[in-house]
PDB file of C-alpha atoms in Angstrom:
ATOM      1  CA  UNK C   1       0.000   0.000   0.000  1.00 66.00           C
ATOM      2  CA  UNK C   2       2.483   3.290  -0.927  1.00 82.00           C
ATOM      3  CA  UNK C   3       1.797   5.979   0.934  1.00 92.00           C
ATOM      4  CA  UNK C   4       2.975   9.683   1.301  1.00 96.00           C
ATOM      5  CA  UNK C   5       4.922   9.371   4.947  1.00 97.00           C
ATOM      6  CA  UNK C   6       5.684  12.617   6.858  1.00 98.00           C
ATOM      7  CA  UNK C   7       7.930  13.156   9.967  1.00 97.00           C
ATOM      8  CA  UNK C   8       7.289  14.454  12.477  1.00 97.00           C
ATOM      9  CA  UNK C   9       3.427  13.997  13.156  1.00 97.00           C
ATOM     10  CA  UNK C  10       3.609  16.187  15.733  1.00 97.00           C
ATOM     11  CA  UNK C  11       5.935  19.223  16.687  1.00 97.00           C
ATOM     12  CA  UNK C  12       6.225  21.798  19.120  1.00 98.00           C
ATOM     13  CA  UNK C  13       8.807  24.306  19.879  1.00 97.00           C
ATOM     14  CA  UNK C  14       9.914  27.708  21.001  1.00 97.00           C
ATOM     15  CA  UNK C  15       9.916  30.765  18.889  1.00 97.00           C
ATOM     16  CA  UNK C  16      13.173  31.293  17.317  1.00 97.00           C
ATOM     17  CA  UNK C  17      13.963  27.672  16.575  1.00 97.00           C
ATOM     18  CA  UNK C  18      14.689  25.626  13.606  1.00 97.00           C
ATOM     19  CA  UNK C  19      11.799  23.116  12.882  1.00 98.00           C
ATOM     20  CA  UNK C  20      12.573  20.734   9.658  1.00 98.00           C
ATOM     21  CA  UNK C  21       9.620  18.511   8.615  1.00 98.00           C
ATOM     22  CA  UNK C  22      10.423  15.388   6.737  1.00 98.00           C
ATOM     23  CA  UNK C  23       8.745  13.774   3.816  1.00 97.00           C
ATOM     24  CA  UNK C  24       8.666  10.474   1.399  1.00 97.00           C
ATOM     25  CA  UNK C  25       7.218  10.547  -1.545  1.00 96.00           C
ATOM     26  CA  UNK C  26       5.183   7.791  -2.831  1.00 94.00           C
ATOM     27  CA  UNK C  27       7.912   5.827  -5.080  1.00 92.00           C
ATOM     28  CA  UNK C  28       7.599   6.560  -8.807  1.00 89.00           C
ATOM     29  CA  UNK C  29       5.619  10.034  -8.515  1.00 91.00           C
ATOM     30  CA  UNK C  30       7.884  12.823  -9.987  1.00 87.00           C
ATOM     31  CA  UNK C  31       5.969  15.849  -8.274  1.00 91.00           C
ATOM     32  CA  UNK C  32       6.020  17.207  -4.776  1.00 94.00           C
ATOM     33  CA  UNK C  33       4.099  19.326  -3.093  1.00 95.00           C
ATOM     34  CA  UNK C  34       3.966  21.152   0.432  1.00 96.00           C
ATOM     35  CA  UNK C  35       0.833  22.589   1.449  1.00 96.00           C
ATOM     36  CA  UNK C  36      -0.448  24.833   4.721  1.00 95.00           C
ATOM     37  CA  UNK C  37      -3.534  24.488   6.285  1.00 93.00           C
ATOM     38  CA  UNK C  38      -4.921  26.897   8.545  1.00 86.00           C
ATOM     39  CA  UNK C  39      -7.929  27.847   9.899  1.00 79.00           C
ATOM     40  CA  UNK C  40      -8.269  31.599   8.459  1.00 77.00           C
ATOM     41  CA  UNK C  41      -6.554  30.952   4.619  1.00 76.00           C
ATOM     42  CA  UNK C  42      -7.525  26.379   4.170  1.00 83.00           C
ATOM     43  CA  UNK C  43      -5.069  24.357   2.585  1.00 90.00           C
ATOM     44  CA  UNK C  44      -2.410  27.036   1.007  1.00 91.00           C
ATOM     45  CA  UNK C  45       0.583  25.419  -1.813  1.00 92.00           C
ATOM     46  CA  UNK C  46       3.339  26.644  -0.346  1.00 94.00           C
ATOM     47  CA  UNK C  47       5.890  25.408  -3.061  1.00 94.00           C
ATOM     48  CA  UNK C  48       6.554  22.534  -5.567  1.00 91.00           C
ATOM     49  CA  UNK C  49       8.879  20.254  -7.113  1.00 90.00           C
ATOM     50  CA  UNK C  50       9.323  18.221 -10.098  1.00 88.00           C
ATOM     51  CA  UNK C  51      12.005  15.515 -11.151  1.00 87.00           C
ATOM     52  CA  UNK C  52      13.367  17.058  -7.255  1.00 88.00           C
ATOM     53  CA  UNK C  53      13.653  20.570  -9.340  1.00 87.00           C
ATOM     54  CA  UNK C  54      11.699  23.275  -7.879  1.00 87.00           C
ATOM     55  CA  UNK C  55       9.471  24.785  -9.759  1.00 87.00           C
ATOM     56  CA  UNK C  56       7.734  27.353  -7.639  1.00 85.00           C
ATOM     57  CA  UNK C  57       7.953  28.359  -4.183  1.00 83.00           C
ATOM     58  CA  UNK C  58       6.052  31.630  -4.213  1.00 84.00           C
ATOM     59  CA  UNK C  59       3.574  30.496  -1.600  1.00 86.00           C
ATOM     60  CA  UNK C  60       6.591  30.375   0.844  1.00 90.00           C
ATOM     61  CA  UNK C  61       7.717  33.297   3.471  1.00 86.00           C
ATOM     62  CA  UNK C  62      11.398  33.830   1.630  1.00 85.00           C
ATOM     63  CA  UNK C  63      13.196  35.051   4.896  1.00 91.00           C
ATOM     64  CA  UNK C  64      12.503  32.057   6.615  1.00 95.00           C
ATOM     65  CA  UNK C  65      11.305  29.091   4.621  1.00 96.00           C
ATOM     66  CA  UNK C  66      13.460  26.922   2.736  1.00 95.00           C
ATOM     67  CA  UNK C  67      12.307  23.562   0.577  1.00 95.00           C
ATOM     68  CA  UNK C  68      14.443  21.038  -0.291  1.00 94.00           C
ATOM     69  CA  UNK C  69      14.611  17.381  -2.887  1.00 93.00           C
ATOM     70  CA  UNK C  70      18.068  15.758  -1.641  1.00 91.00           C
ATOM     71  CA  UNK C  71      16.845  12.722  -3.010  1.00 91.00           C
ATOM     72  CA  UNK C  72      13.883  11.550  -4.903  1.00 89.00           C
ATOM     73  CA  UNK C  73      12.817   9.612  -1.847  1.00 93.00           C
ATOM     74  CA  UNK C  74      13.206  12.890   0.735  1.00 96.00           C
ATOM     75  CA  UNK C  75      11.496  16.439   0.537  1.00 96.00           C
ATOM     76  CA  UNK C  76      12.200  18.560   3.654  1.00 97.00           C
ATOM     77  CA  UNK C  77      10.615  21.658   4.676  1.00 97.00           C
ATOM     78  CA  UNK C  78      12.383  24.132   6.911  1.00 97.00           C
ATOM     79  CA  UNK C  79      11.620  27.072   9.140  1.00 97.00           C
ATOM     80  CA  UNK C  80      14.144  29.249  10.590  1.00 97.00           C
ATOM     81  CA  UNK C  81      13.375  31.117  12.717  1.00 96.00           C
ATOM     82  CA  UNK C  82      10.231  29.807  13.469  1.00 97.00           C
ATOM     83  CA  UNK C  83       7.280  32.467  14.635  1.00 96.00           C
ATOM     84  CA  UNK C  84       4.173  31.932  16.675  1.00 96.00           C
ATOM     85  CA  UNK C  85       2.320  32.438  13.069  1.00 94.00           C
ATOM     86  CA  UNK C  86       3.897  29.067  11.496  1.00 95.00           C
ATOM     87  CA  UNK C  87       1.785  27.112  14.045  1.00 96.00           C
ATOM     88  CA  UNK C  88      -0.457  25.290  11.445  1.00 96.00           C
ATOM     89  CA  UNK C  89      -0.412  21.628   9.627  1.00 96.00           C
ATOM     90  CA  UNK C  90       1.792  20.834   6.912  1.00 98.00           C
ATOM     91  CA  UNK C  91       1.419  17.911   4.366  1.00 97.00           C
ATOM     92  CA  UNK C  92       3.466  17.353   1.869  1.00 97.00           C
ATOM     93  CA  UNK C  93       1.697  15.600  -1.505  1.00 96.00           C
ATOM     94  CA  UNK C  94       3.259  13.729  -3.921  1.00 94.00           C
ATOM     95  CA  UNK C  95       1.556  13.748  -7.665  1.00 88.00           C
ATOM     96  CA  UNK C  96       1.577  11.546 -10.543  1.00 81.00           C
ATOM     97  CA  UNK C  97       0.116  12.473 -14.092  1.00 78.00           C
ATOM     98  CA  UNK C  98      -2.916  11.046 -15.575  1.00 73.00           C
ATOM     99  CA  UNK C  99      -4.193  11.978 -18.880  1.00 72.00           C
ATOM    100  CA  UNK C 100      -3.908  15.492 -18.883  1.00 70.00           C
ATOM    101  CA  UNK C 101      -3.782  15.984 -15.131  1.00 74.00           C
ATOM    102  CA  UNK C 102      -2.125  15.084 -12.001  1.00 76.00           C
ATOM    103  CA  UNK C 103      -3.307  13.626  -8.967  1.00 82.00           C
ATOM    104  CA  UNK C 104      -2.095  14.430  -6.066  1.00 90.00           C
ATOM    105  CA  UNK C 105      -1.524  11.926  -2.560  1.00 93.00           C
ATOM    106  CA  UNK C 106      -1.094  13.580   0.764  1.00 96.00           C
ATOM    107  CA  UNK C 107       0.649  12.835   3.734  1.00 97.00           C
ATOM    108  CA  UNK C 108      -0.913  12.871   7.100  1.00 96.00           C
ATOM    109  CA  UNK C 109       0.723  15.709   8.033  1.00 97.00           C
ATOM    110  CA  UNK C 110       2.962  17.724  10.949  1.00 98.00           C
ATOM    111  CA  UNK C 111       1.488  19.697  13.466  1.00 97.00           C
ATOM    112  CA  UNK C 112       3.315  22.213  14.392  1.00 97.00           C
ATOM    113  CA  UNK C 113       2.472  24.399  17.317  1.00 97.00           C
ATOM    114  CA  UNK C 114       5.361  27.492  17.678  1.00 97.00           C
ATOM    115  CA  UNK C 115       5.367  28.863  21.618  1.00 96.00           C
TER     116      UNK C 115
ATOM    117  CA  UNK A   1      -8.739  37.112  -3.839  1.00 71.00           C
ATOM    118  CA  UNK A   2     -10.162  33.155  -3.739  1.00 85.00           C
ATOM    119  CA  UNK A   3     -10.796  31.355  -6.574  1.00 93.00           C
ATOM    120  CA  UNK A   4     -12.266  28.179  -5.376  1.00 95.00           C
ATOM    121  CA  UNK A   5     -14.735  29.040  -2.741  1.00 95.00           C
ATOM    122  CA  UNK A   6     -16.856  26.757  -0.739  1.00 95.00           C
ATOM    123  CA  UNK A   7     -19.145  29.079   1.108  1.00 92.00           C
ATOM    124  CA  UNK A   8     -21.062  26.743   3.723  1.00 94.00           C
ATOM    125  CA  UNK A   9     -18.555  25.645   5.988  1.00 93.00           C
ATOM    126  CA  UNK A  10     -20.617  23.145   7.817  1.00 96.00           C
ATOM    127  CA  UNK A  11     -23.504  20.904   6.723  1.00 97.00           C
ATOM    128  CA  UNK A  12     -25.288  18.857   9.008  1.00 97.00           C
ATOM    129  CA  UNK A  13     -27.255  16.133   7.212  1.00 98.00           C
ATOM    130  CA  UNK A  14     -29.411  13.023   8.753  1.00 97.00           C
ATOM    131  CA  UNK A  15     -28.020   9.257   7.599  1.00 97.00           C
ATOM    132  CA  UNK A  16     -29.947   8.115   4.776  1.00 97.00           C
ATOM    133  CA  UNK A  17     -30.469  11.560   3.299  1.00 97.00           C
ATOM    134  CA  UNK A  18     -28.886  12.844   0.286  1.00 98.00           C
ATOM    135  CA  UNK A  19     -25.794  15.817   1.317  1.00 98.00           C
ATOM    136  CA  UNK A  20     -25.207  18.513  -1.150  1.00 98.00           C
ATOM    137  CA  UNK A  21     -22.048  19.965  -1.093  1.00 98.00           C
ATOM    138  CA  UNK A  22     -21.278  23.463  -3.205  1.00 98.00           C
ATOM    139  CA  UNK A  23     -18.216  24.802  -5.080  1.00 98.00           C
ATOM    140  CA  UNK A  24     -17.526  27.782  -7.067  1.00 98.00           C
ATOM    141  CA  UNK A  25     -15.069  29.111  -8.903  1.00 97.00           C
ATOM    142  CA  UNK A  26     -13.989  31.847 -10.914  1.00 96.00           C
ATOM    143  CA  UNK A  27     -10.831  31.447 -12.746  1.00 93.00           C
ATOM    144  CA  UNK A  28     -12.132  30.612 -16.562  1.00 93.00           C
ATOM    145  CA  UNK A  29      -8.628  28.203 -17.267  1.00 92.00           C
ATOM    146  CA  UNK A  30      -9.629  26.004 -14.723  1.00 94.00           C
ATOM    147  CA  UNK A  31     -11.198  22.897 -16.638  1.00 91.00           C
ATOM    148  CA  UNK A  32     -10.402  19.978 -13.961  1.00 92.00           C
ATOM    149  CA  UNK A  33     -12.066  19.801 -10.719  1.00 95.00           C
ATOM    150  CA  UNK A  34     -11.436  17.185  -7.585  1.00 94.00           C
ATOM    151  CA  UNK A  35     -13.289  16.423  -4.507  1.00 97.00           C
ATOM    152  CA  UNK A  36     -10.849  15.354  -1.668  1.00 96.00           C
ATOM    153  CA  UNK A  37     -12.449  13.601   1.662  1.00 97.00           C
ATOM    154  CA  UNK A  38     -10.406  14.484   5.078  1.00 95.00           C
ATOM    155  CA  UNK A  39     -10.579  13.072   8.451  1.00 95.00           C
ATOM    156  CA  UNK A  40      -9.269  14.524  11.183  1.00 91.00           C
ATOM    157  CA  UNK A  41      -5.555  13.897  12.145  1.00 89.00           C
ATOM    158  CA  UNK A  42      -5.134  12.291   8.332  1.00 93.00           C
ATOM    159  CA  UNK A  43      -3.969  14.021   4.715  1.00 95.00           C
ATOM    160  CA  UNK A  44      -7.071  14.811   2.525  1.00 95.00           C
ATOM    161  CA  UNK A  45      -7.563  11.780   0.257  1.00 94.00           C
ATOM    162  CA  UNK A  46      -8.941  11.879  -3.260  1.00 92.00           C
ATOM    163  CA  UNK A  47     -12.371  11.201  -3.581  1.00 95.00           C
ATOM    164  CA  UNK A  48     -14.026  12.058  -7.098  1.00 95.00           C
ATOM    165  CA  UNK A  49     -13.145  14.058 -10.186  1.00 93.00           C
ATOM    166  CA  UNK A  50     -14.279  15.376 -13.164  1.00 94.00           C
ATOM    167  CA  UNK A  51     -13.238  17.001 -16.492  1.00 92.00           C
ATOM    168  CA  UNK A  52     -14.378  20.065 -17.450  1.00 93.00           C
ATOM    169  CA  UNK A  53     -15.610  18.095 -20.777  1.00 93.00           C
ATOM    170  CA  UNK A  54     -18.507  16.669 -18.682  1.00 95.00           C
ATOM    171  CA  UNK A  55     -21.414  17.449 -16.949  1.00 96.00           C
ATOM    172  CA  UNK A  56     -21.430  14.763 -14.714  1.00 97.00           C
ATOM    173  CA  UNK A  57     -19.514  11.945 -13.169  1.00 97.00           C
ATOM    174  CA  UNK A  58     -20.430   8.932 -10.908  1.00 97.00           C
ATOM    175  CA  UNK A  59     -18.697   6.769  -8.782  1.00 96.00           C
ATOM    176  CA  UNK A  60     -21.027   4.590  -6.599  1.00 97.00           C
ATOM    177  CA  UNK A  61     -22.795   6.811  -3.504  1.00 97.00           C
ATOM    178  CA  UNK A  62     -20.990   9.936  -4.873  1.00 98.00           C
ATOM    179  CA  UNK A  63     -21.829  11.857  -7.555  1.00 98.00           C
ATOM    180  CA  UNK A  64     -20.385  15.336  -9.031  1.00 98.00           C
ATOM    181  CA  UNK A  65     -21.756  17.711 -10.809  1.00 98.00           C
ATOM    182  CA  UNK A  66     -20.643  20.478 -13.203  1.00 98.00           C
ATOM    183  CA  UNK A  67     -22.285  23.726 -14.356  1.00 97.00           C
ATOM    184  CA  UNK A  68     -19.482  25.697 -16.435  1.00 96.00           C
ATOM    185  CA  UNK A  69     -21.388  28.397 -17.311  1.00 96.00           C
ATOM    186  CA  UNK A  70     -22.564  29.353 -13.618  1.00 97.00           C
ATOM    187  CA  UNK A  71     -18.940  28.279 -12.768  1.00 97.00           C
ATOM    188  CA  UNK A  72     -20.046  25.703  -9.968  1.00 98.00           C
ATOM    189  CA  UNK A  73     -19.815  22.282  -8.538  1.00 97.00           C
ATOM    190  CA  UNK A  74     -21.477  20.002  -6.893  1.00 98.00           C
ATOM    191  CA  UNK A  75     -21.047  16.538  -4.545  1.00 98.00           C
ATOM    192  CA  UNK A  76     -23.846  14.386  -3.959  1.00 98.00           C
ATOM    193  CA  UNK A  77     -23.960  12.122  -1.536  1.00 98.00           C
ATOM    194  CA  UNK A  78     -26.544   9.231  -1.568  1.00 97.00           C
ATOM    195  CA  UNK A  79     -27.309   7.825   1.161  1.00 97.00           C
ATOM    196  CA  UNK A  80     -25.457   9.634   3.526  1.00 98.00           C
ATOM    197  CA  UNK A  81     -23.927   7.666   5.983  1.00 97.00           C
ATOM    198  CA  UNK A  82     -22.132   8.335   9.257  1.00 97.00           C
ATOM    199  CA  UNK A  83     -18.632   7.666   8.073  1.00 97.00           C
ATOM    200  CA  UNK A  84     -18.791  10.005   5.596  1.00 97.00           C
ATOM    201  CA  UNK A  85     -18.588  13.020   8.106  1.00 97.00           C
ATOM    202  CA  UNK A  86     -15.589  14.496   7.716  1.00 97.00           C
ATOM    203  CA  UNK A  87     -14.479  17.976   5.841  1.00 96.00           C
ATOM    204  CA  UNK A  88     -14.881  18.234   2.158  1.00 97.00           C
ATOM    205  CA  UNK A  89     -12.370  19.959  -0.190  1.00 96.00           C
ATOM    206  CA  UNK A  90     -13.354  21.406  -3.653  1.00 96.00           C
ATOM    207  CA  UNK A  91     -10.133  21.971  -6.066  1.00 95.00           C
ATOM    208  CA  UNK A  92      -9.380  22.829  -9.510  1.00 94.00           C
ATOM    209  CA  UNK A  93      -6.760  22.747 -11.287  1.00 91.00           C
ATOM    210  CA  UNK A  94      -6.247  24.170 -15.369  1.00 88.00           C
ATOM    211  CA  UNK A  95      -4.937  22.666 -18.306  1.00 78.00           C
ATOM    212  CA  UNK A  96      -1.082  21.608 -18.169  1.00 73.00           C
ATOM    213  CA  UNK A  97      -0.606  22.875 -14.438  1.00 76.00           C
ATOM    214  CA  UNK A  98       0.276  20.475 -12.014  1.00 78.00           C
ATOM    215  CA  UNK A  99      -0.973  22.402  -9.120  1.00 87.00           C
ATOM    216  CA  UNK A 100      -4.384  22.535  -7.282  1.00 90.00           C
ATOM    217  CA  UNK A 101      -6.116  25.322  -5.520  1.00 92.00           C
ATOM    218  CA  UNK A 102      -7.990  24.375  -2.788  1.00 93.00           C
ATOM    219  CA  UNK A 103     -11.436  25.664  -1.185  1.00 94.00           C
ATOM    220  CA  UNK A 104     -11.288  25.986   2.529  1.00 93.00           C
ATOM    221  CA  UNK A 105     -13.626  23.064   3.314  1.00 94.00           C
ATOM    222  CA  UNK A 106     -16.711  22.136   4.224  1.00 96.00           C
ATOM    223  CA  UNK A 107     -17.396  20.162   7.194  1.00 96.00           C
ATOM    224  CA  UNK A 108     -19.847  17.201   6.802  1.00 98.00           C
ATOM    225  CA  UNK A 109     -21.435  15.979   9.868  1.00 98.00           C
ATOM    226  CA  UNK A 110     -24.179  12.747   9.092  1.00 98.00           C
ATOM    227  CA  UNK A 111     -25.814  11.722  12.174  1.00 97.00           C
ATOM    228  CA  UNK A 112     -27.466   8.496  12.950  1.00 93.00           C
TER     229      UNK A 112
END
């Protein structure tokens, strides 16, 4: 059964911190995603990756956000410094084409709660 | 500015009954739209999609429709049952792009 895996499920940490959240892609899909969801703003793409290149991370705070592809089997998501307003759930997705469209397969997610 | 919205974001809905869920849009490029399911503490997970070259498409209890020209969507439901409460994402996505936008949910509650 593949699945999207993320790591941690659950984080929580002081303001000012580094957080990195971890994610596998489901094996063979070329695309990645990492979404936001919050209450006020829903599920918000935060930035993307193809064949591990990105493609667009406009969705993503610059000055403190970083995405990553080391690998086709690792995405990583970074914060640093982190801020009280990053507390939210991330997934990461991982897409696959079909016909003229892609599907995409989410993680379950890290909470993150920033202090 | 939002260009998927989903403006009821709760719908309560006895078991047995039929739920309507809404979706509109208004970005004219979109021409493929997705239903995702999500339960709490778990991803959203794909649940029904259709091509802006139909009208309709089925797939067992759920059903979606789509009105282009009024630039709105539609999940039916039938029966409801009580495993399908959970929150309800619309999302489109246009021709050759990869990416989805997402409405902010609608949460499904189907009591016994």
């Amino acid at each position: 059964d593949a699945r999207v895996t993320q790591t941690p499920r659950h984080k929580v940490t002081e303001m000012g911190q580094e957080v990195t959240m971890r994610c596998q892609p489901i094996l063979g899909h070329n695309t990645v995603f990492w979404y936001r969801q919050t209450m006020m703003q829903g599920l918000e793409l935060l930035a993307y990756f193809r064949n591990r290149a990105p493609l667009d991370d406009s969705g993503m705070p610059k000055d403190r956000f970083s995405a990553e592809m080391p690998d086709a089997t690792l995405a990583t998501l970074k914060i640093q410094p982190s801020e009280p307003r990053d507390s939210a759930v991330y997934f990461c997705a991982s897409g696959l084409r079909i016909d003229r469209h892609y599907e995409q397969y989410f993680g379950p997610g890290t909470r993150l709660t920033v202090t | 500015d939002q260009q998927v919205k989903q403006n009821s974001p709760s719908l309560s809905v006895q078991e047995g009954r039929i739920s309507i869920l809404n979706c509109d849009y208004t970005n004219s490029m979109f021409d493929y739209f997705l239903w995702y399911k999500k339960y709490p503490a778990e991803g959203p997970t794909f649940l029904i999609s259709i091509s802006s070259i139909k009208d309709k498409n089925e797939d067992g209890r759920f059903t979606v429709f789509l009105n282009k020209s009024a630039k709105h969507l539609s999940l039916h439901i039938v029966p409801s049952q009580p495993g399908d409460s959970a929150v309800y994402f619309c999302a489109a996505s246009a021709k050759g792009y990869s990416t989805l936008t997402f409405g902010k949910g609608t949460m499904l509650l189907v009591s016994p």
